[in-house]
mmCIF file of N, CA, C and O in Angstrom:
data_model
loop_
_atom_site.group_PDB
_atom_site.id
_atom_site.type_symbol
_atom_site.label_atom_id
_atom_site.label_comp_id
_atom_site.label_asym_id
_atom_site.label_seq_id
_atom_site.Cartn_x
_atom_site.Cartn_y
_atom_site.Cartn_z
ATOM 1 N N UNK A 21 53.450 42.775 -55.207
ATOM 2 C CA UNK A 21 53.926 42.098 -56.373
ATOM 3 C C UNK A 21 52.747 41.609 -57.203
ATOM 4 O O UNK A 21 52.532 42.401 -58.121
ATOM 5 N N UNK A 22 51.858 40.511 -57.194
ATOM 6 C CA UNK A 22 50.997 40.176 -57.733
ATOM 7 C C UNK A 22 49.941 39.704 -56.855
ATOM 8 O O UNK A 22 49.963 39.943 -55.648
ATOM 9 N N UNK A 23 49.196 39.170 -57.310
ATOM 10 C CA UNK A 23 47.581 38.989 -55.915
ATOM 11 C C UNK A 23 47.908 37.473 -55.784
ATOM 12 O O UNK A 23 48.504 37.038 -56.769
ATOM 13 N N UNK A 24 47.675 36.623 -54.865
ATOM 14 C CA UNK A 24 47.728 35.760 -54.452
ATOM 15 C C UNK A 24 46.799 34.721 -54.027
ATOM 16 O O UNK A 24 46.674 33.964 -53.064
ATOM 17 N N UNK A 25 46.323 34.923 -54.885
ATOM 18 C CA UNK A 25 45.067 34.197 -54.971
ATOM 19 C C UNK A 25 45.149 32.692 -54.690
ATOM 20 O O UNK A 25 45.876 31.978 -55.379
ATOM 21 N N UNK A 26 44.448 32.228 -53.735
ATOM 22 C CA UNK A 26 44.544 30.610 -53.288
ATOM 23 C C UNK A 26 43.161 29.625 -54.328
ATOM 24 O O UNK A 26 42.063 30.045 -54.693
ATOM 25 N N UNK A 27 43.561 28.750 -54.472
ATOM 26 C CA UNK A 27 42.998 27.998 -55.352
ATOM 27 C C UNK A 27 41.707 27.475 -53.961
ATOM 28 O O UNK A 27 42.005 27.191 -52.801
ATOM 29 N N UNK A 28 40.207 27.486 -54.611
ATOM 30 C CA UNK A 28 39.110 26.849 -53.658
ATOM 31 C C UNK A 28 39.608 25.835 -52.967
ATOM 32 O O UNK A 28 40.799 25.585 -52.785
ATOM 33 N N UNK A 29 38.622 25.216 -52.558
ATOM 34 C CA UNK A 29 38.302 24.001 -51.505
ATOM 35 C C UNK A 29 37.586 22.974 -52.664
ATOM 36 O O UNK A 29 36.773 23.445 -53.460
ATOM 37 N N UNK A 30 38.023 21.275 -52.692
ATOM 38 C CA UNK A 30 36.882 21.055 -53.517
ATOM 39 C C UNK A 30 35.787 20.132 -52.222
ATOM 40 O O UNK A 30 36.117 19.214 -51.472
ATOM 41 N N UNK A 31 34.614 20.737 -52.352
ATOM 42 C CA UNK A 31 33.956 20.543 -51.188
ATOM 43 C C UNK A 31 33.050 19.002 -52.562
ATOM 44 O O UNK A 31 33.006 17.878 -52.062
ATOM 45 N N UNK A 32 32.700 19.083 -53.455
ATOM 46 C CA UNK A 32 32.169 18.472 -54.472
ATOM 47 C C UNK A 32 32.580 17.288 -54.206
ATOM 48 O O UNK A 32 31.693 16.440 -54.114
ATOM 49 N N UNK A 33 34.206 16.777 -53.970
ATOM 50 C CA UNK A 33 34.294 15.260 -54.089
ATOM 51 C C UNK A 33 33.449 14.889 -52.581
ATOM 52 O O UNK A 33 32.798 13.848 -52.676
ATOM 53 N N UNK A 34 33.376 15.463 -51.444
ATOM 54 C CA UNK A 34 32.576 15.022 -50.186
ATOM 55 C C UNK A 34 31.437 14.609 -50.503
ATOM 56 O O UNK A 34 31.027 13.550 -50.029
ATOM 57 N N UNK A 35 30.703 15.328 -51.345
ATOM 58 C CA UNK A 35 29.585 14.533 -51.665
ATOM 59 C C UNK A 35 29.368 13.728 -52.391
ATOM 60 O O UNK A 35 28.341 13.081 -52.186
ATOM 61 N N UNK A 36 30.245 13.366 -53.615
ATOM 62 C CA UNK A 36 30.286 12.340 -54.575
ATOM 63 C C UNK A 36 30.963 10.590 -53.215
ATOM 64 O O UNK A 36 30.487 9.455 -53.195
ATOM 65 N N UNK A 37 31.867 11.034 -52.546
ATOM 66 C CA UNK A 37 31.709 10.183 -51.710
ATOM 67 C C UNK A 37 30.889 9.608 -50.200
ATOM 68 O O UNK A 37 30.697 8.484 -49.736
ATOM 69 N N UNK A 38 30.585 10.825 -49.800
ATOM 70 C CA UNK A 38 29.525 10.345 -49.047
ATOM 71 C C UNK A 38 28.267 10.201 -49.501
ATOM 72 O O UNK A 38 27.383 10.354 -48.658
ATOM 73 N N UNK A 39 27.836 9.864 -50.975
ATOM 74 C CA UNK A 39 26.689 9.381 -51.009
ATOM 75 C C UNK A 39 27.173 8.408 -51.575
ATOM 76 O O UNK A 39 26.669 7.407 -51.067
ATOM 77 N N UNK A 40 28.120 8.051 -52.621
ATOM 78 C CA UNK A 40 28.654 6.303 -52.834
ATOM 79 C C UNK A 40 28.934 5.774 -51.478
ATOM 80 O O UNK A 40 28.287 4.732 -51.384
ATOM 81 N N UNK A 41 29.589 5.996 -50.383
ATOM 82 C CA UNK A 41 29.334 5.161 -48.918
ATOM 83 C C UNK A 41 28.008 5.064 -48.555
ATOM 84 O O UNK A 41 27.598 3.999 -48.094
ATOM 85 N N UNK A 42 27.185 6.125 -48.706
ATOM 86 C CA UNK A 42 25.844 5.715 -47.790
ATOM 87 C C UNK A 42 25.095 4.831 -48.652
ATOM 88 O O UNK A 42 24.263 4.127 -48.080
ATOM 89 N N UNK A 43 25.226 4.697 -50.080
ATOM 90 C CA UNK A 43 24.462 3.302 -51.042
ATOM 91 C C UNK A 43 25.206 2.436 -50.352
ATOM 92 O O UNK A 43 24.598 2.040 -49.357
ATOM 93 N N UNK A 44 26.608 1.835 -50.509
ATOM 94 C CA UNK A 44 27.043 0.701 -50.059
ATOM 95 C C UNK A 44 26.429 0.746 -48.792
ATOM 96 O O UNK A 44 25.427 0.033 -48.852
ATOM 97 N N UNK A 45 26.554 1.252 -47.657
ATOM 98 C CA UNK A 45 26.068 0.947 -46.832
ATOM 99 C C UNK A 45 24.353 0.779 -46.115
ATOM 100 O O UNK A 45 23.995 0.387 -45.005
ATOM 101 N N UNK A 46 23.486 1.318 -47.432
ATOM 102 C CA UNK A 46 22.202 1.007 -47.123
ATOM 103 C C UNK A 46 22.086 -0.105 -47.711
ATOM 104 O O UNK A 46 21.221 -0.898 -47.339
ATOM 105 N N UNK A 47 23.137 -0.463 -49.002
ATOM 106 C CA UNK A 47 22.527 -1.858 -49.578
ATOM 107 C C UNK A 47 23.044 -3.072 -48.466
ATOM 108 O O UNK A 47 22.461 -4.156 -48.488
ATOM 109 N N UNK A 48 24.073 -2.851 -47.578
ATOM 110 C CA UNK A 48 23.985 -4.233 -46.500
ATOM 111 C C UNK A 48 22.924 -4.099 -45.685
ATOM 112 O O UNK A 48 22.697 -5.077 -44.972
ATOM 113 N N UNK A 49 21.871 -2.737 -45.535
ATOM 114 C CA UNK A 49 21.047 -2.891 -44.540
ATOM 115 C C UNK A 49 19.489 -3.061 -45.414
ATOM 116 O O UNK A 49 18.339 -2.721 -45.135
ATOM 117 N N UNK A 50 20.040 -3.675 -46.445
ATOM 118 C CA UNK A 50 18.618 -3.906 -47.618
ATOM 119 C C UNK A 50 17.926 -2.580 -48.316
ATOM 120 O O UNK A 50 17.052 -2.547 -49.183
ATOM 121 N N UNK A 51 18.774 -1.231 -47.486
ATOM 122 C CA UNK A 51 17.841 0.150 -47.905
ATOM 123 C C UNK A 51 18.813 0.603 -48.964
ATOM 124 O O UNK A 51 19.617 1.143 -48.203
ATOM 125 N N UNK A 52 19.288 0.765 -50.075
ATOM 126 C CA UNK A 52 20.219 1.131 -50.785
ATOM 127 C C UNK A 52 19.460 2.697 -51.014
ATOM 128 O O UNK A 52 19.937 3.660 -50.415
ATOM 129 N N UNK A 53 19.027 2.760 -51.339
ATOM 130 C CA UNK A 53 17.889 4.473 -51.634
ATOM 131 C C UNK A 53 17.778 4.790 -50.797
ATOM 132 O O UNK A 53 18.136 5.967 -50.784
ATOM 133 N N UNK A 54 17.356 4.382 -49.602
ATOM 134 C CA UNK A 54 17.689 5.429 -47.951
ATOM 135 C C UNK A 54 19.302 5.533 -47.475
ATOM 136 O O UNK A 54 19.779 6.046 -46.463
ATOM 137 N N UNK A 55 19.775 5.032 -48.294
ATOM 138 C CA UNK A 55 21.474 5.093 -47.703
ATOM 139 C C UNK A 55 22.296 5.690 -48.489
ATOM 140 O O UNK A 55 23.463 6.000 -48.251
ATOM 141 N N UNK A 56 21.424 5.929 -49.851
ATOM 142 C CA UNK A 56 21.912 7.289 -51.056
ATOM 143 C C UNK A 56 21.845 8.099 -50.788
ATOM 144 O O UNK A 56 22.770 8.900 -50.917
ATOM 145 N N UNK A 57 20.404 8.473 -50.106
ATOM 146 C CA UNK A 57 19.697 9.970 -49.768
ATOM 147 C C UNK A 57 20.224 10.396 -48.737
ATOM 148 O O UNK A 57 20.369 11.607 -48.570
ATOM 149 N N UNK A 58 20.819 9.036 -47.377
ATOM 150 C CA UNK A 58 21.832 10.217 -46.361
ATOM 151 C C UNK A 58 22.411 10.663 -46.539
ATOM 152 O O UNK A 58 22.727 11.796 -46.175
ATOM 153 N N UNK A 59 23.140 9.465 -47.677
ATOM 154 C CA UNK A 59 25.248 9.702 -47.671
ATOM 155 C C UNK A 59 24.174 11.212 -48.919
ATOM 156 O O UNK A 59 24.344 12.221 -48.233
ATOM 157 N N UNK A 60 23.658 11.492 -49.692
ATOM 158 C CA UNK A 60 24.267 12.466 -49.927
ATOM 159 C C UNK A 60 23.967 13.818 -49.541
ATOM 160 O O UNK A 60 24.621 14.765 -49.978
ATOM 161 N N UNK A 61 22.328 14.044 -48.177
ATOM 162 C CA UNK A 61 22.196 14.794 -47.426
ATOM 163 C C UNK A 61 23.913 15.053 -46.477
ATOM 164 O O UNK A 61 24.394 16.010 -45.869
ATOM 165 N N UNK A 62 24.232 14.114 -46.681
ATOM 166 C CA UNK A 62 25.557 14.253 -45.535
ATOM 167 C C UNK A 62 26.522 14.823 -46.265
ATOM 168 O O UNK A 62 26.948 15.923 -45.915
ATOM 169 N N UNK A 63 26.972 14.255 -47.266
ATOM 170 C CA UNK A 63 27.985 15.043 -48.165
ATOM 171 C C UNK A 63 27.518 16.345 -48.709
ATOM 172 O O UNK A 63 28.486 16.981 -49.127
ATOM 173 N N UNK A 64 26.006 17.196 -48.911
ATOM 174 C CA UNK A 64 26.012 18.310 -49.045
ATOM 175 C C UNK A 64 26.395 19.137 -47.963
ATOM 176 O O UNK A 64 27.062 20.144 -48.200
ATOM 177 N N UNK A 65 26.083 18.866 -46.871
ATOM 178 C CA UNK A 65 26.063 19.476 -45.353
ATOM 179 C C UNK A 65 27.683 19.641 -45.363
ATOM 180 O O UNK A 65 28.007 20.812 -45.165
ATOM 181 N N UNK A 66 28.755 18.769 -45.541
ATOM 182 C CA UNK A 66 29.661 19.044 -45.323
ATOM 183 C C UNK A 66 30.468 19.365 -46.876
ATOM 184 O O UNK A 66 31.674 19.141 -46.985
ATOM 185 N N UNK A 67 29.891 19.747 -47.691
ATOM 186 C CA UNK A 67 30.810 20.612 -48.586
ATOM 187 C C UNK A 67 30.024 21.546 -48.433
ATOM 188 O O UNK A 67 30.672 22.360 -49.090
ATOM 189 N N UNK A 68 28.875 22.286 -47.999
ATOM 190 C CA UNK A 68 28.708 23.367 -46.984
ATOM 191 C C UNK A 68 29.070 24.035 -46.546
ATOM 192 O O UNK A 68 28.883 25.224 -46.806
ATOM 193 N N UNK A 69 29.922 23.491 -45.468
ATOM 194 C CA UNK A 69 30.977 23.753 -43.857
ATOM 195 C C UNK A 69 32.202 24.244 -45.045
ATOM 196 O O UNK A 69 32.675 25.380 -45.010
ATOM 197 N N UNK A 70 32.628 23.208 -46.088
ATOM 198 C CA UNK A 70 34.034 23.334 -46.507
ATOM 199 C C UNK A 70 33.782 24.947 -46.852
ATOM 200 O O UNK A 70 34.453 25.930 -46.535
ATOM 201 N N UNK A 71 32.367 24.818 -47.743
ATOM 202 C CA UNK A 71 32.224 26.547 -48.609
ATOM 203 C C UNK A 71 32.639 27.657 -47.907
ATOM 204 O O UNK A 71 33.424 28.577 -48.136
ATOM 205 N N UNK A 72 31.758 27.272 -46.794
ATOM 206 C CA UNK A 72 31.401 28.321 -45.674
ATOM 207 C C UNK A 72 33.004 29.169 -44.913
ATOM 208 O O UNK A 72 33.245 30.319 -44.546
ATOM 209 N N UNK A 73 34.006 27.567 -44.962
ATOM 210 C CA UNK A 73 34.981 28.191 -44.006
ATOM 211 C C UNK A 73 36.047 28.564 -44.943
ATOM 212 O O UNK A 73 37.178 28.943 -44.641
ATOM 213 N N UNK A 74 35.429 28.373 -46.411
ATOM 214 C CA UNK A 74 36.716 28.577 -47.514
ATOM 215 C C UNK A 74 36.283 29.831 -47.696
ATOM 216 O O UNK A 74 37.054 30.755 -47.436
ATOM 217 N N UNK A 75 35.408 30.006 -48.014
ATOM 218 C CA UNK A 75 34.861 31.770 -48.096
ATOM 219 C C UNK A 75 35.071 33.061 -47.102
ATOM 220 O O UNK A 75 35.290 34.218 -47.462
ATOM 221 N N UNK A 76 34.942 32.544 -45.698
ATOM 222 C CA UNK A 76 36.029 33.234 -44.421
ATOM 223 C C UNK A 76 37.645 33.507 -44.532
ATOM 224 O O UNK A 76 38.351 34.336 -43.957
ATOM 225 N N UNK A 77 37.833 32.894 -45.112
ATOM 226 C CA UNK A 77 39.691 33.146 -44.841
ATOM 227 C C UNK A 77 40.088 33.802 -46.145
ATOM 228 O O UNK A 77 41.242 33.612 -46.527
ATOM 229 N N UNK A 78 38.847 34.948 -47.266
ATOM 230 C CA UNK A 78 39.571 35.750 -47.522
ATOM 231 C C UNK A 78 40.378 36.466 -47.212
ATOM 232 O O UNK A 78 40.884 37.222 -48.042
#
């Protein structure tokens, strides 16, 4: 009938929120800039994974 195309993954908001959590949470530990740079090492890593396993289940 027609192709069925599934709409992506948005892997993008993971990192917009895990690097707003890791500021809040470096600024209670006085590091607000080391707690940006995890949360958003962390939120790339896992919209990553999302890419990675959204791109498999063609």
């Amino acid at each position: 009938m027609g192709s069925s195309k599934r709409a992506p993954l948005a892997g993008g908001f993971l990192i917009a929120v895990a690097t707003t959590l890791g500021a809040f949470v470096g600024a209670t530990q006085r590091q607000p800039s080391a707690g940006l740079l995890i949360g958003l090492g962390i939120g790339v890593v896992l919209a990553l994974a999302v890419w990675l396993r959204d791109r498999g289940r063609d």
